[in-house]
Backbone as CSV, one residue per row, in Angstrom:
resi,resn,N_x,N_y,N_z,CA_x,CA_y,CA_z,C_x,C_y,C_z
1,MET,116.469,141.426,145.926,115.651,141.425,144.741,116.332,140.702,143.575
2,GLY,117.640,140.758,143.507,118.360,140.119,142.420,118.112,138.626,142.407
3,ASP,118.120,137.987,143.569,117.889,136.549,143.638,116.461,136.194,143.181
4,GLU,115.528,136.979,143.616,114.139,136.745,143.238,113.944,136.903,141.728
5,GLN,114.566,137.903,141.171,114.461,138.189,139.743,115.123,137.041,138.961
6,THR,116.293,136.611,139.417,117.006,135.522,138.764,116.171,134.232,138.832
7,GLN,115.597,133.992,140.008,114.792,132.760,140.146,113.556,132.815,139.230
8,THR,112.926,133.935,139.129,111.751,134.070,138.224,112.176,133.863,136.770
9,GLN,113.308,134.437,136.430,113.804,134.286,135.058,114.145,132.825,134.767
10,LEU,114.774,132.151,135.710,115.104,130.744,135.544,113.857,129.870,135.422
11,GLN,112.846,130.181,136.251,111.599,129.428,136.169,110.896,129.615,134.805
12,THR,110.965,130.852,134.313,110.383,131.138,132.986,111.122,130.360,131.910
13,GLU,112.445,130.398,131.983,113.264,129.661,131.001,113.005,128.168,131.109
14,LEU,112.892,127.642,132.281,112.632,126.222,132.490,111.266,125.849,131.933
15,ALA,110.249,126.690,132.162,108.915,126.431,131.618,108.937,126.410,130.085
16,THR,109.695,127.340,129.515,109.816,127.424,128.060,110.524,126.157,127.533
17,LEU,111.584,125.754,128.214,112.301,124.539,127.792,111.430,123.313,127.892
18,GLN,110.622,123.222,128.963,109.735,122.059,129.121,108.677,122.038,128.021
19,GLU,108.156,123.203,127.694,107.148,123.274,126.616,107.794,122.871,125.306
20,ASP,108.989,123.373,125.036,109.674,123.018,123.798,109.935,121.501,123.752
21,TRP,110.357,120.947,124.874,110.642,119.523,124.979,109.378,118.707,124.642
22,GLU,108.249,119.105,125.214,107.017,118.383,124.955,106.592,118.512,123.507
23,ASN,106.784,119.681,122.930,106.474,119.868,121.504,107.360,118.981,120.622
24,LEU,108.642,118.917,120.981,109.574,118.064,120.217,109.237,116.594,120.328
25,GLN,108.798,116.181,121.524,108.401,114.775,121.704,107.172,114.473,120.828
26,GLY,106.241,115.403,120.789,105.077,115.206,119.928,105.459,115.098,118.458
27,LEU,106.353,115.989,118.021,106.814,115.933,116.643,107.577,114.636,116.351
28,LEU,108.350,114.189,117.304,109.110,112.934,117.148,108.141,111.776,116.954
29,GLU,107.066,111.728,117.752,106.074,110.661,117.625,105.425,110.701,116.252
30,LYS,105.119,111.890,115.772,104.531,112.006,114.415,105.498,111.501,113.369
31,ARG,106.765,111.872,113.513,107.791,111.410,112.557,107.932,109.900,112.590
32,LYS,107.869,109.304,113.784,107.955,107.859,113.896,106.772,107.210,113.150
33,ASP,105.589,107.755,113.343,104.385,107.218,112.662,104.540,107.314,111.150
34,ILE,105.040,108.480,110.706,105.221,108.660,109.239,106.267,107.686,108.735
35,THR,107.372,107.506,109.480,108.409,106.583,109.073,107.910,105.161,109.001
36,ASN,107.092,104.767,110.012,106.542,103.415,109.987,105.615,103.208,108.810
37,ALA,104.817,104.227,108.477,103.937,104.133,107.318,104.738,104.021,106.019
38,ILE,105.832,104.753,105.933,106.695,104.699,104.751,107.293,103.304,104.612
39,ILE,107.777,102.768,105.730,108.379,101.413,105.703,107.326,100.400,105.245
40,GLN,106.114,100.515,105.762,105.060,99.571,105.355,104.756,99.716,103.867
41,ASN,104.689,100.951,103.373,104.439,101.157,101.939,105.590,100.575,101.113
42,TRP,106.813,100.760,101.552,107.969,100.233,100.872,107.889,98.705,100.778
43,GLU,107.570,98.083,101.910,107.480,96.636,101.947,106.354,96.129,101.018
44,ARG,105.225,96.815,101.035,104.129,96.444,100.127,104.571,96.622,98.673
45,CYS,105.281,97.659,98.405,105.773,97.896,97.042,106.713,96.773,96.605
46,GLU,107.624,96.399,97.478,108.565,95.301,97.179,107.796,94.007,96.935
47,ALA,106.792,93.746,97.787,106.006,92.534,97.650,105.226,92.528,96.327
48,ARG,104.675,93.666,95.938,103.927,93.787,94.689,104.883,93.541,93.511
49,LEU,106.114,94.117,93.611,107.063,93.927,92.520,107.416,92.432,92.388
50,SER,107.635,91.789,93.520,107.950,90.353,93.514,106.790,89.538,92.911
51,ASP,105.559,89.862,93.332,104.401,89.169,92.771,104.296,89.389,91.267
52,SER,104.542,90.609,90.858,104.485,90.934,89.423,105.521,90.152,88.638
53,MET,106.721,90.044,89.184,107.783,89.259,88.529,107.330,87.789,88.391
54,GLN,106.737,87.241,89.435,106.277,85.863,89.354,105.177,85.696,88.316
55,GLN,104.220,86.671,88.270,103.201,86.605,87.269,103.776,86.644,85.845
56,LEU,104.751,87.548,85.626,105.369,87.621,84.323,106.093,86.356,83.959
57,ASP,106.783,85.750,84.935,107.502,84.476,84.667,106.493,83.412,84.259
58,THR,105.357,83.358,84.936,104.336,82.362,84.625,103.787,82.593,83.224
59,ILE,103.539,83.834,82.896,103.022,84.157,81.555,104.065,83.821,80.483
60,GLN,105.339,84.165,80.757,106.407,83.880,79.810,106.518,82.378,79.543
61,THR,106.440,81.596,80.627,106.513,80.163,80.499,105.393,79.634,79.619
62,GLY,104.186,80.150,79.852,103.029,79.730,79.048,103.167,80.104,77.592
63,LEU,103.769,81.262,77.325,103.920,81.722,75.963,105.018,80.956,75.208
64,LYS,105.898,80.293,75.923,106.974,79.542,75.288,106.518,78.159,74.813
65,GLN,105.269,77.778,75.176,104.756,76.485,74.751,104.543,76.478,73.240
66,PRO,104.776,75.340,72.584,104.595,75.300,71.124,103.134,75.496,70.729
67,ILE,102.927,76.054,69.533,101.579,76.302,69.014,100.986,74.974,68.581
68,PRO,99.756,74.676,69.007,99.119,73.371,68.708,98.634,73.285,67.261
69,GLU,98.469,72.020,66.827,98.008,71.800,65.452,96.575,71.259,65.395
70,HIS,96.076,70.737,66.468,94.731,70.127,66.453,93.722,71.099,67.053
71,ASP,92.467,70.929,66.676,91.388,71.828,67.117,91.254,71.890,68.624
72,LYS,91.280,70.719,69.270,91.103,70.707,70.735,92.266,71.459,71.382
73,GLU,93.468,71.196,70.932,94.643,71.901,71.484,94.545,73.368,71.180
74,LEU,94.018,73.723,70.012,93.839,75.108,69.622,92.878,75.833,70.574
75,GLN,91.773,75.156,70.915,90.806,75.750,71.848,91.435,75.966,73.214
76,VAL,92.204,74.997,73.656,92.904,75.138,74.951,93.861,76.311,74.892
77,THR,94.587,76.392,73.797,95.540,77.508,73.639,94.843,78.843,73.579
78,GLU,93.698,78.896,72.892,92.952,80.174,72.860,92.486,80.572,74.270
79,LYS,92.066,79.559,75.040,91.646,79.829,76.428,92.873,80.329,77.216
80,LEU,94.005,79.666,77.065,95.199,80.100,77.774,95.649,81.495,77.341
81,THR,95.502,81.779,76.041,95.861,83.095,75.547,94.941,84.154,76.172
82,LYS,93.648,83.837,76.253,92.715,84.777,76.872,93.098,84.998,78.335
83,GLU,93.422,83.915,79.027,93.862,84.043,80.422,95.128,84.874,80.523
84,ALA,96.051,84.688,79.564,97.269,85.484,79.564,96.950,86.961,79.362
85,GLU,96.025,87.212,78.423,95.611,88.614,78.171,95.000,89.228,79.438
86,ASN,94.152,88.444,80.108,93.540,88.968,81.341,94.597,89.186,82.410
87,SER,95.542,88.256,82.503,96.628,88.433,83.477,97.452,89.668,83.178
88,LEU,97.703,89.912,81.899,98.438,91.109,81.517,97.668,92.389,81.826
89,ASP,96.334,92.337,81.631,95.522,93.502,82.018,95.608,93.750,83.523
90,ASP,95.489,92.666,84.290,95.601,92.794,85.749,96.977,93.333,86.126
91,TRP,97.989,92.780,85.445,99.346,93.178,85.721,99.574,94.650,85.377
92,ALA,98.974,95.114,84.285,99.119,96.534,83.906,98.503,97.437,84.958
93,GLU,97.366,97.021,85.516,96.735,97.803,86.579,97.646,97.813,87.802
94,SER,98.236,96.674,88.089,99.138,96.578,89.233,100.351,97.451,89.014
95,LEU,100.858,97.519,87.805,102.015,98.369,87.462,101.688,99.837,87.692
96,THR,100.464,100.222,87.308,100.025,101.607,87.522,99.960,101.919,89.016
97,GLU,99.464,100.969,89.802,99.414,101.163,91.241,100.797,101.267,91.831
98,LEU,101.736,100.448,91.320,103.119,100.498,91.787,103.734,101.851,91.456
99,ALA,103.428,102.380,90.308,103.961,103.701,89.932,103.450,104.787,90.897
100,THR,102.180,104.652,91.290,101.613,105.603,92.228,102.280,105.469,93.590
101,MET,102.489,104.216,93.989,103.151,103.982,95.289,104.567,104.544,95.247
102,LYS,105.258,104.373,94.104,106.613,104.909,93.985,106.606,106.417,94.135
103,THR,105.642,107.036,93.504,105.549,108.513,93.602,105.332,108.916,95.053
104,ASP,104.424,108.225,95.731,104.163,108.535,97.141,105.412,108.358,98.012
105,LEU,106.115,107.256,97.748,107.306,106.937,98.551,108.463,107.877,98.260
106,SER,108.514,108.373,97.014,109.665,109.201,96.633,109.745,110.502,97.426
107,GLN,108.670,110.894,98.062,108.717,112.081,98.898,109.577,111.873,100.142
108,TYR,109.712,110.623,100.562,110.343,110.348,101.829,111.643,109.570,101.761
109,ILE,111.976,108.992,100.603,113.130,108.111,100.594,114.281,108.693,99.780
110,ILE,115.419,108.098,99.933,116.673,108.563,99.329,116.576,108.411,97.810
111,ALA,117.209,109.315,97.089,117.142,109.333,95.623,117.649,108.029,95.036
112,ASP,118.674,107.420,95.598,119.200,106.146,95.074,118.128,105.044,95.168
113,ASP,117.390,105.042,96.262,116.313,104.073,96.412,115.191,104.312,95.385
114,VAL,114.896,105.572,95.129,113.889,105.900,94.118,114.368,105.397,92.759
115,LEU,115.642,105.621,92.451,116.180,105.142,91.159,116.109,103.610,91.048
116,LEU,116.389,102.947,92.137,116.296,101.477,92.155,114.860,101.032,91.867
117,LEU,113.907,101.659,92.541,112.503,101.306,92.287,112.110,101.634,90.870
118,GLN,112.563,102.788,90.348,112.251,103.206,89.003,112.797,102.192,87.991
119,GLU,114.026,101.744,88.216,114.601,100.731,87.303,113.802,99.432,87.325
120,GLN,113.392,99.019,88.529,112.596,97.792,88.602,111.249,97.955,87.900
121,VAL,110.620,99.072,88.102,109.313,99.328,87.444,109.492,99.393,85.942
122,GLU,110.551,100.073,85.466,110.809,100.166,84.026,111.086,98.786,83.430
123,HIS,111.871,97.941,84.171,112.165,96.603,83.715,110.868,95.806,83.597
124,LEU,110.012,95.899,84.601,108.737,95.187,84.548,107.892,95.696,83.382
125,HIS,107.897,97.005,83.211,107.100,97.590,82.111,107.570,97.065,80.757
126,CYS,108.875,96.988,80.523,109.430,96.461,79.286,109.025,95.001,79.083
127,GLN,109.080,94.217,80.154,108.674,92.816,80.054,107.193,92.735,79.728
128,TRP,106.406,93.596,80.332,104.972,93.632,80.091,104.707,93.926,78.613
129,GLU,105.415,94.919,78.040,105.226,95.252,76.649,105.587,94.098,75.714
130,GLU,106.683,93.399,76.045,107.089,92.233,75.251,106.014,91.162,75.277
131,LEU,105.495,90.912,76.507,104.466,89.872,76.609,103.172,90.287,75.908
132,CYS,102.842,91.566,75.946,101.635,92.030,75.222,101.805,91.748,73.732
133,LEU,103.006,92.009,73.198,103.277,91.740,71.777,103.156,90.260,71.492
134,LYS,103.698,89.429,72.351,103.625,87.985,72.132,102.186,87.485,72.182
135,VAL,101.426,87.967,73.159,100.031,87.534,73.304,99.253,88.027,72.070
136,GLY,99.540,89.254,71.644,98.885,89.784,70.433,99.195,88.955,69.226
137,ASP,100.472,88.544,69.076,100.870,87.711,67.960,100.177,86.347,68.003
138,MET,100.068,85.793,69.222,99.391,84.505,69.368,97.920,84.611,69.043
139,ALA,97.293,85.685,69.518,95.841,85.869,69.264,95.615,86.118,67.757
140,GLY,96.476,86.906,67.165,96.343,87.190,65.736,96.678,86.016,64.862
141,GLY,97.631,85.247,65.278,98.069,84.110,64.469,97.209,82.858,64.714
142,GLY,96.470,82.843,65.849,95.696,81.659,66.202,94.385,81.666,65.644
């Protein structure tokens, strides 16, 4: 009877281990899916930051152009100023979306990476505020 009892106990333990193993494999697959989603969000966030930097550079370059003295040049400048204002509005919306993405990502990533993203977003926000002031000055002065 001892052998039979031992064999039954071993089979029960083996069945439990197999069930645990299958559960762990399922959890691992879910973790892999979550990790892949996080990586994709991170890459999208980096791409959006890069695009935003390029937009800001373009706007800054446009704002560095000298103020025109003739009516035709003034009309062109007003049009460019309006385009810059629209770009800044779009950029502000993008910045808000980036902040949301950062919040979503911060649940899953290392604190140092969150700080890096936060610094980049804050830097972009400061640049955005500076450009808003410049565009406002151009619109008010023009």
